[in-house]
């Protein structure tokens, strides 16, 4: 079986071990950790630099780090002025001492190897961590309120499994992981998967969009019946994600969605041309639940527009040149939590995989399609 041959060939390679450790730290390192824990990423970074002294970075990655560096610096300055050590200073330290060193190691690792090697390393890392984290969460060994992070890693694994050559076990694996995702209770992950699928259909398989539109019309015409059946199935079988989705649809998005829109309306008025050194994200009363909004308020219109245009630029460029690369869609999936959750703990995933997008669109590999050719016809 292809999967076991990938496992056997790659699991003891240095490149896989580096990606696995980085993915483990990415998912386990929370914003809420104390300053002492930053010893781990900083130490790992220093050790990595000691053994890999040839540092490289391209123009787009430099711009990316510069724009995030502006955010981190403003948070640090504003936090020190306002004595806001628990939120702004901590957010700045999270960027400087965790995100920057870990993401740069990731950038160096994926830049050293071809895209297929990166895919295999990420796939194996997500399989091991995804199933292990779900097991811990399902058995109560991870806090129940961490369901979004559990759902996100399972959704990421679902996307990566599409990169395996089309065999029966591929669809079995996708089905199993998707079912576990439904048990996690994460609406965000399910919405992200649907969003990613729609983007893929629009850019790669336009004919499929016509079929999907027809099916969507049939569902719309029979929506009341279908919705009732889904709701009964979800509650009878304890499918947490479907239970939360049906509740949100019945209640006009649910209280959390309605609160988000109210927050957006209030915080948009806080955006100025110049940076705002008094704004403190992640406080309960000012939780933006959108990293773009958080960036705009903190950095002002000028840097906010630059950041927004840069993200759109690298995504559009990558989609145009590498529309069948499954790693691109892994990054696109994390664009959803980036825009509906708050703080670096949620936004870090998309920012982290932006570097993967930068590498993908800069390498211009000939074998860009990691989705099987049979599926792309």
CSV table of C-alpha atoms in Angstrom, one decimal:
chain,number,residue,atom,x,y,z
A,1,UNK,CA,0.0,0.0,0.0
A,2,UNK,CA,1.3,3.4,-1.0
A,3,UNK,CA,0.6,5.0,2.5
A,4,UNK,CA,2.7,2.4,4.3
A,5,UNK,CA,5.5,2.8,1.8
A,6,UNK,CA,5.5,6.5,2.5
A,7,UNK,CA,5.5,5.9,6.2
A,8,UNK,CA,8.4,3.4,6.0
A,9,UNK,CA,10.5,5.6,3.7
A,10,UNK,CA,10.1,8.9,5.5
A,11,UNK,CA,9.4,8.4,9.2
A,12,UNK,CA,13.1,8.2,10.3
A,13,UNK,CA,14.4,10.9,8.0
A,14,UNK,CA,15.7,14.1,9.5
A,15,UNK,CA,13.5,16.3,7.3
A,16,UNK,CA,10.4,14.5,8.6
A,17,UNK,CA,11.5,14.7,12.3
A,18,UNK,CA,12.0,18.5,11.9
A,19,UNK,CA,8.6,19.0,10.3
A,20,UNK,CA,7.0,16.8,12.9
A,21,UNK,CA,8.5,18.7,15.9
A,22,UNK,CA,7.5,22.0,14.3
A,23,UNK,CA,3.9,20.8,13.8
A,24,UNK,CA,3.8,19.5,17.3
A,25,UNK,CA,5.0,22.8,18.8
A,26,UNK,CA,2.6,24.7,16.5
A,27,UNK,CA,-0.4,22.9,17.8
A,28,UNK,CA,0.6,22.6,21.4
A,29,UNK,CA,2.0,26.0,22.1
A,30,UNK,CA,-0.8,28.2,23.3
A,31,UNK,CA,-0.9,32.0,23.8
A,32,UNK,CA,-1.9,31.3,27.4
A,33,UNK,CA,1.5,29.7,28.3
A,34,UNK,CA,3.8,31.6,30.6
A,35,UNK,CA,6.9,33.5,29.5
A,36,UNK,CA,9.1,30.6,30.8
A,37,UNK,CA,7.8,28.3,28.1
A,38,UNK,CA,9.3,30.4,25.4
A,39,UNK,CA,12.6,28.8,26.3
A,40,UNK,CA,11.5,25.8,24.2
A,41,UNK,CA,11.0,27.5,20.8
A,42,UNK,CA,14.0,29.9,21.3
A,43,UNK,CA,16.3,27.0,22.2
A,44,UNK,CA,15.1,24.9,19.3
A,45,UNK,CA,15.7,27.9,17.0
A,46,UNK,CA,19.2,28.5,18.3
A,47,UNK,CA,20.1,24.8,18.0
A,48,UNK,CA,18.8,24.7,14.4
A,49,UNK,CA,20.7,27.9,13.4
A,50,UNK,CA,23.9,26.4,15.0
A,51,UNK,CA,23.7,23.3,12.7
A,52,UNK,CA,22.3,25.1,9.7
A,53,UNK,CA,24.3,28.3,9.4
A,54,UNK,CA,23.3,29.2,5.8
A,55,UNK,CA,20.3,31.4,6.3
A,56,UNK,CA,18.2,32.2,3.3
A,57,UNK,CA,15.0,34.2,2.7
A,58,UNK,CA,13.4,35.5,-0.4
A,59,UNK,CA,11.8,38.9,-1.0
A,60,UNK,CA,8.2,37.9,-0.4
A,61,UNK,CA,9.0,36.1,2.9
A,62,UNK,CA,11.0,39.2,3.9
A,63,UNK,CA,8.0,41.5,3.3
A,64,UNK,CA,5.8,39.0,5.2
A,65,UNK,CA,8.0,39.1,8.3
A,66,UNK,CA,8.4,42.9,8.0
A,67,UNK,CA,4.6,43.4,8.1
A,68,UNK,CA,4.2,41.1,11.1
A,69,UNK,CA,7.2,42.7,12.7
A,70,UNK,CA,5.4,46.1,12.5
A,71,UNK,CA,2.4,44.5,14.3
A,72,UNK,CA,4.6,43.0,17.0
A,73,UNK,CA,6.6,46.2,17.6
A,74,UNK,CA,3.4,48.3,17.9
A,75,UNK,CA,1.9,45.8,20.3
A,76,UNK,CA,5.1,45.8,22.4
A,77,UNK,CA,5.4,49.7,22.5
A,78,UNK,CA,1.7,50.1,23.2
A,79,UNK,CA,1.8,47.4,25.9
A,80,UNK,CA,4.8,49.0,27.7
A,81,UNK,CA,3.2,52.4,27.6
A,82,UNK,CA,-0.1,51.1,28.9
A,83,UNK,CA,1.5,48.6,31.3
A,84,UNK,CA,-0.6,45.9,29.5
A,85,UNK,CA,1.7,43.0,30.1
A,86,UNK,CA,-1.0,40.4,30.1
A,87,UNK,CA,-2.3,41.1,26.6
A,88,UNK,CA,-0.2,43.4,24.2
A,89,UNK,CA,3.3,42.7,25.6
A,90,UNK,CA,2.4,39.0,25.7
A,91,UNK,CA,1.1,39.0,22.1
A,92,UNK,CA,4.3,40.7,21.0
A,93,UNK,CA,6.5,38.2,22.8
A,94,UNK,CA,4.4,35.4,21.3
A,95,UNK,CA,5.3,36.7,17.8
A,96,UNK,CA,9.0,37.5,18.6
A,97,UNK,CA,9.8,34.5,20.7
A,98,UNK,CA,7.5,31.8,19.3
A,99,UNK,CA,6.1,32.5,15.9
A,100,UNK,CA,9.1,34.1,14.2
A,101,UNK,CA,11.7,31.5,15.2
A,102,UNK,CA,9.4,28.5,14.6
A,103,UNK,CA,8.0,29.7,11.3
A,104,UNK,CA,11.4,30.6,10.0
A,105,UNK,CA,12.7,27.1,10.7
A,106,UNK,CA,9.6,25.8,8.8
A,107,UNK,CA,10.4,28.1,5.9
A,108,UNK,CA,14.0,26.9,5.7
A,109,UNK,CA,13.0,23.2,5.9
A,110,UNK,CA,10.4,23.4,3.1
A,111,UNK,CA,12.7,25.6,1.0
A,112,UNK,CA,15.5,22.9,1.2
A,113,UNK,CA,13.3,20.1,-0.1
A,114,UNK,CA,11.0,19.5,-3.1
A,115,UNK,CA,7.2,19.9,-2.7
A,116,UNK,CA,6.5,16.2,-2.7
A,117,UNK,CA,8.9,15.7,0.2
A,118,UNK,CA,7.2,18.5,2.1
A,119,UNK,CA,3.8,16.9,1.4
A,120,UNK,CA,4.8,13.5,2.7
A,121,UNK,CA,6.4,15.0,5.8
A,122,UNK,CA,3.3,17.1,6.6
A,123,UNK,CA,0.9,14.2,5.8
A,124,UNK,CA,2.7,11.9,8.3
A,125,UNK,CA,2.9,14.6,10.9
A,126,UNK,CA,-0.8,15.3,10.7
A,127,UNK,CA,-1.7,11.6,10.8
A,128,UNK,CA,0.3,11.0,13.9
A,129,UNK,CA,-0.7,14.2,15.7
A,130,UNK,CA,-4.3,14.4,14.4
A,131,UNK,CA,-5.3,10.9,15.7
A,132,UNK,CA,-3.3,11.3,18.9
A,133,UNK,CA,-4.8,14.7,19.7
A,134,UNK,CA,-8.4,13.5,18.9
A,135,UNK,CA,-7.8,10.5,21.2
A,136,UNK,CA,-6.7,12.8,24.1
A,137,UNK,CA,-9.6,15.2,23.5
A,138,UNK,CA,-12.3,12.4,23.1
A,139,UNK,CA,-11.2,10.8,26.4
A,140,UNK,CA,-11.2,14.1,28.3
A,141,UNK,CA,-7.4,14.4,28.6
A,142,UNK,CA,-7.5,17.7,26.6
A,143,UNK,CA,-9.9,20.4,27.7
A,144,UNK,CA,-13.3,20.2,25.9
A,145,UNK,CA,-13.1,23.9,25.0
A,146,UNK,CA,-10.2,23.0,22.7
A,147,UNK,CA,-12.5,21.4,20.2
A,148,UNK,CA,-11.7,24.1,17.5
A,149,UNK,CA,-8.0,23.1,17.5
A,150,UNK,CA,-8.9,19.4,17.4
A,151,UNK,CA,-11.3,20.0,14.5
A,152,UNK,CA,-8.8,22.1,12.6
A,153,UNK,CA,-6.0,19.5,12.6
A,154,UNK,CA,-8.5,16.8,11.5
A,155,UNK,CA,-9.7,19.0,8.7
A,156,UNK,CA,-6.2,19.7,7.7
A,157,UNK,CA,-5.5,16.0,7.6
A,158,UNK,CA,-8.6,15.4,5.5
A,159,UNK,CA,-7.3,17.9,2.9
A,160,UNK,CA,-3.8,16.3,2.9
A,161,UNK,CA,-5.2,12.8,2.4
A,162,UNK,CA,-6.6,14.0,-1.0
A,163,UNK,CA,-2.9,14.2,-2.1
A,164,UNK,CA,-2.5,10.4,-2.0
A,165,UNK,CA,-2.9,8.7,-5.3
A,166,UNK,CA,-6.5,7.6,-5.9
A,167,UNK,CA,-6.9,4.2,-4.2
A,168,UNK,CA,-9.8,2.7,-2.2
A,169,UNK,CA,-8.0,3.1,1.1
A,170,UNK,CA,-7.6,6.8,0.5
A,171,UNK,CA,-11.3,7.3,0.6
A,172,UNK,CA,-11.7,5.0,3.6
A,173,UNK,CA,-9.1,7.2,5.4
A,174,UNK,CA,-10.8,10.4,4.4
A,175,UNK,CA,-14.2,9.0,5.5
A,176,UNK,CA,-12.8,7.9,8.9
A,177,UNK,CA,-11.0,11.2,9.6
A,178,UNK,CA,-14.1,13.3,8.5
A,179,UNK,CA,-16.3,11.3,10.9
A,180,UNK,CA,-13.9,12.1,13.7
A,181,UNK,CA,-14.0,15.7,12.7
A,182,UNK,CA,-17.8,15.6,13.0
A,183,UNK,CA,-17.4,14.2,16.5
A,184,UNK,CA,-15.1,17.0,17.6
A,185,UNK,CA,-17.8,19.6,17.6
A,186,UNK,CA,-15.9,22.2,15.5
A,187,UNK,CA,-18.3,24.1,13.2
A,188,UNK,CA,-15.3,26.2,12.1
A,189,UNK,CA,-13.4,23.2,10.7
A,190,UNK,CA,-16.5,22.0,8.8
A,191,UNK,CA,-17.1,25.5,7.3
A,192,UNK,CA,-13.4,25.7,6.4
A,193,UNK,CA,-13.6,22.4,4.6
A,194,UNK,CA,-16.6,23.5,2.6
A,195,UNK,CA,-14.9,26.8,1.8
A,196,UNK,CA,-11.8,25.1,0.6
A,197,UNK,CA,-13.7,22.7,-1.6
A,198,UNK,CA,-15.6,25.5,-3.2
A,199,UNK,CA,-12.3,27.4,-4.0
A,200,UNK,CA,-10.9,24.2,-5.5
A,201,UNK,CA,-14.0,23.6,-7.7
A,202,UNK,CA,-14.0,27.2,-8.9
A,203,UNK,CA,-10.4,27.3,-9.9
A,204,UNK,CA,-9.8,23.7,-11.1
A,205,UNK,CA,-13.0,22.0,-12.1
A,206,UNK,CA,-15.5,24.5,-13.4
A,207,UNK,CA,-17.8,21.8,-14.8
A,208,UNK,CA,-18.1,20.4,-11.3
A,209,UNK,CA,-19.4,23.8,-10.2
A,210,UNK,CA,-22.3,23.4,-12.6
A,211,UNK,CA,-23.1,19.9,-11.2
A,212,UNK,CA,-22.7,21.3,-7.6
A,213,UNK,CA,-25.1,24.2,-8.4
A,214,UNK,CA,-27.7,21.7,-9.7
A,215,UNK,CA,-27.4,19.6,-6.5
A,216,UNK,CA,-27.5,22.7,-4.4
A,217,UNK,CA,-30.8,23.7,-6.1
A,218,UNK,CA,-32.3,20.3,-5.3
A,219,UNK,CA,-31.2,20.6,-1.7
A,220,UNK,CA,-32.6,24.1,-1.5
A,221,UNK,CA,-36.0,23.0,-2.8
A,222,UNK,CA,-36.1,20.2,-0.3
A,223,UNK,CA,-34.3,22.0,2.5
A,224,UNK,CA,-36.9,21.7,5.3
A,225,UNK,CA,-37.1,17.9,5.0
A,226,UNK,CA,-33.3,17.4,4.6
A,227,UNK,CA,-32.5,19.8,7.6
A,228,UNK,CA,-35.0,17.9,9.8
A,229,UNK,CA,-33.4,14.6,8.9
A,230,UNK,CA,-29.9,15.9,9.6
A,231,UNK,CA,-31.0,17.4,12.9
A,232,UNK,CA,-32.6,14.1,14.1
A,233,UNK,CA,-29.6,12.1,13.0
A,234,UNK,CA,-27.1,14.5,14.8
A,235,UNK,CA,-29.0,14.4,18.1
A,236,UNK,CA,-29.8,10.7,18.0
A,237,UNK,CA,-26.1,9.8,17.4
A,238,UNK,CA,-24.4,12.5,19.4
A,239,UNK,CA,-22.6,14.1,16.4
A,240,UNK,CA,-21.4,17.3,18.1
A,241,UNK,CA,-20.4,19.2,15.0
A,242,UNK,CA,-23.7,18.6,13.2
A,243,UNK,CA,-25.6,19.5,16.5
A,244,UNK,CA,-23.9,22.8,16.7
A,245,UNK,CA,-24.3,23.5,13.0
A,246,UNK,CA,-28.1,22.8,13.0
A,247,UNK,CA,-28.5,24.9,16.2
A,248,UNK,CA,-26.6,27.8,14.5
A,249,UNK,CA,-28.8,27.6,11.4
A,250,UNK,CA,-32.1,27.5,13.4
A,251,UNK,CA,-31.0,30.4,15.5
A,252,UNK,CA,-29.8,32.7,12.7
A,253,UNK,CA,-26.1,31.8,13.3
A,254,UNK,CA,-26.2,31.3,17.0
A,255,UNK,CA,-25.3,33.7,19.7
A,256,UNK,CA,-21.6,33.5,19.0
A,257,UNK,CA,-22.0,34.5,15.4
A,258,UNK,CA,-24.4,37.3,16.2
A,259,UNK,CA,-22.0,38.7,18.8
A,260,UNK,CA,-19.2,38.6,16.2
A,261,UNK,CA,-21.2,40.8,13.8
A,262,UNK,CA,-21.9,43.3,16.6
A,263,UNK,CA,-18.2,43.3,17.5
A,264,UNK,CA,-17.2,43.9,13.9
A,265,UNK,CA,-19.6,46.9,13.6
A,266,UNK,CA,-18.1,48.5,16.8
A,267,UNK,CA,-14.5,47.8,16.1
A,268,UNK,CA,-14.5,49.0,12.5
A,269,UNK,CA,-15.1,52.5,13.8
A,270,UNK,CA,-11.8,52.2,15.8
A,271,UNK,CA,-9.6,52.0,12.7
A,272,UNK,CA,-7.6,55.1,12.0
A,273,UNK,CA,-4.9,56.0,9.4
A,274,UNK,CA,-2.2,56.0,12.1
A,275,UNK,CA,-1.5,53.1,14.4
A,276,UNK,CA,-3.5,52.7,17.6
A,277,UNK,CA,-1.2,52.2,20.6
A,278,UNK,CA,-4.1,52.0,23.0
A,279,UNK,CA,-6.0,49.1,21.5
A,280,UNK,CA,-5.6,45.9,23.4
A,281,UNK,CA,-6.8,42.8,21.4
A,282,UNK,CA,-7.8,39.6,23.2
A,283,UNK,CA,-9.6,41.4,26.0
A,284,UNK,CA,-13.1,40.0,26.4
A,285,UNK,CA,-14.8,43.3,25.6
A,286,UNK,CA,-12.6,43.9,22.5
A,287,UNK,CA,-12.2,40.4,21.1
A,288,UNK,CA,-12.0,41.1,17.3
A,289,UNK,CA,-12.5,37.4,16.1
A,290,UNK,CA,-10.8,38.5,12.9
A,291,UNK,CA,-7.0,38.9,12.5
A,292,UNK,CA,-7.4,41.4,9.6
A,293,UNK,CA,-9.5,43.6,11.7
A,294,UNK,CA,-7.1,43.2,14.6
A,295,UNK,CA,-4.2,44.2,12.3
A,296,UNK,CA,-6.0,47.2,10.8
A,297,UNK,CA,-6.9,48.6,14.3
A,298,UNK,CA,-3.4,48.2,15.7
A,299,UNK,CA,-1.4,49.2,12.7
A,300,UNK,CA,-3.7,51.7,10.9
A,301,UNK,CA,-5.1,51.9,7.4
A,302,UNK,CA,-1.7,52.3,5.7
A,303,UNK,CA,0.0,49.1,7.0
A,304,UNK,CA,-3.4,47.3,7.2
A,305,UNK,CA,-4.0,47.7,3.5
A,306,UNK,CA,-0.5,46.7,2.7
A,307,UNK,CA,-0.9,43.5,4.8
A,308,UNK,CA,-4.3,42.7,3.3
A,309,UNK,CA,-3.1,43.2,-0.3
A,310,UNK,CA,0.1,41.2,0.3
A,311,UNK,CA,-1.9,38.2,1.6
A,312,UNK,CA,-4.4,38.3,-1.3
A,313,UNK,CA,-1.4,38.7,-3.8
A,314,UNK,CA,0.4,35.6,-2.6
A,315,UNK,CA,-2.8,33.5,-2.5
A,316,UNK,CA,-4.0,34.6,-6.0
A,317,UNK,CA,-0.5,34.1,-7.5
A,318,UNK,CA,-0.3,30.6,-6.0
A,319,UNK,CA,-3.7,29.6,-7.2
A,320,UNK,CA,-3.0,30.8,-10.7
A,321,UNK,CA,0.3,28.9,-10.9
A,322,UNK,CA,-0.4,25.9,-8.7
A,323,UNK,CA,-4.2,25.3,-8.7
A,324,UNK,CA,-3.9,21.6,-8.2
A,325,UNK,CA,-1.4,21.6,-5.3
A,326,UNK,CA,-3.0,20.1,-2.3
A,327,UNK,CA,-0.6,22.0,0.0
A,328,UNK,CA,-2.1,25.3,-1.3
A,329,UNK,CA,-5.5,24.2,-0.2
A,330,UNK,CA,-4.2,23.3,3.3
A,331,UNK,CA,-3.2,26.9,3.7
A,332,UNK,CA,-6.5,28.1,2.2
A,333,UNK,CA,-8.4,26.1,4.8
A,334,UNK,CA,-6.7,27.9,7.6
A,335,UNK,CA,-7.9,31.2,6.1
A,336,UNK,CA,-11.3,30.6,7.8
A,337,UNK,CA,-10.2,30.4,11.4
A,338,UNK,CA,-7.8,33.3,10.6
A,339,UNK,CA,-10.9,35.4,9.9
A,340,UNK,CA,-13.5,34.1,12.4
A,341,UNK,CA,-11.3,33.4,15.5
A,342,UNK,CA,-9.3,35.8,17.6
A,343,UNK,CA,-5.7,36.2,18.8
A,344,UNK,CA,-2.5,34.6,17.6
A,345,UNK,CA,-3.4,31.2,19.0
A,346,UNK,CA,-5.9,30.9,16.2
A,347,UNK,CA,-4.4,33.1,13.5
A,348,UNK,CA,-0.9,31.5,13.7
A,349,UNK,CA,-1.9,28.5,11.5
A,350,UNK,CA,-2.7,30.5,8.4
A,351,UNK,CA,0.2,32.9,9.0
A,352,UNK,CA,2.5,29.8,9.4
A,353,UNK,CA,1.3,28.2,6.2
A,354,UNK,CA,1.5,31.5,4.3
A,355,UNK,CA,5.2,30.7,4.1
A,356,UNK,CA,4.3,27.4,2.5
A,357,UNK,CA,2.2,29.3,-0.1
A,358,UNK,CA,5.2,31.6,-0.7
A,359,UNK,CA,7.5,28.6,-1.4
A,360,UNK,CA,5.0,26.9,-3.6
A,361,UNK,CA,4.4,29.8,-5.9
A,362,UNK,CA,8.2,30.7,-6.0
A,363,UNK,CA,9.5,27.2,-6.9
A,364,UNK,CA,7.3,26.7,-10.0
A,365,UNK,CA,7.7,23.0,-9.8
A,366,UNK,CA,6.8,20.9,-12.9
A,367,UNK,CA,5.0,18.2,-10.9
A,368,UNK,CA,2.8,20.7,-9.0
A,369,UNK,CA,-0.3,18.5,-9.0
A,370,UNK,CA,-0.3,16.5,-5.8
A,371,UNK,CA,-3.9,15.7,-6.5
A,372,UNK,CA,-4.0,12.7,-8.9
A,373,UNK,CA,-4.2,13.5,-12.6
A,374,UNK,CA,-7.2,11.2,-12.9
A,375,UNK,CA,-9.1,13.4,-10.5
A,376,UNK,CA,-8.1,16.6,-12.2
A,377,UNK,CA,-9.5,15.8,-15.6
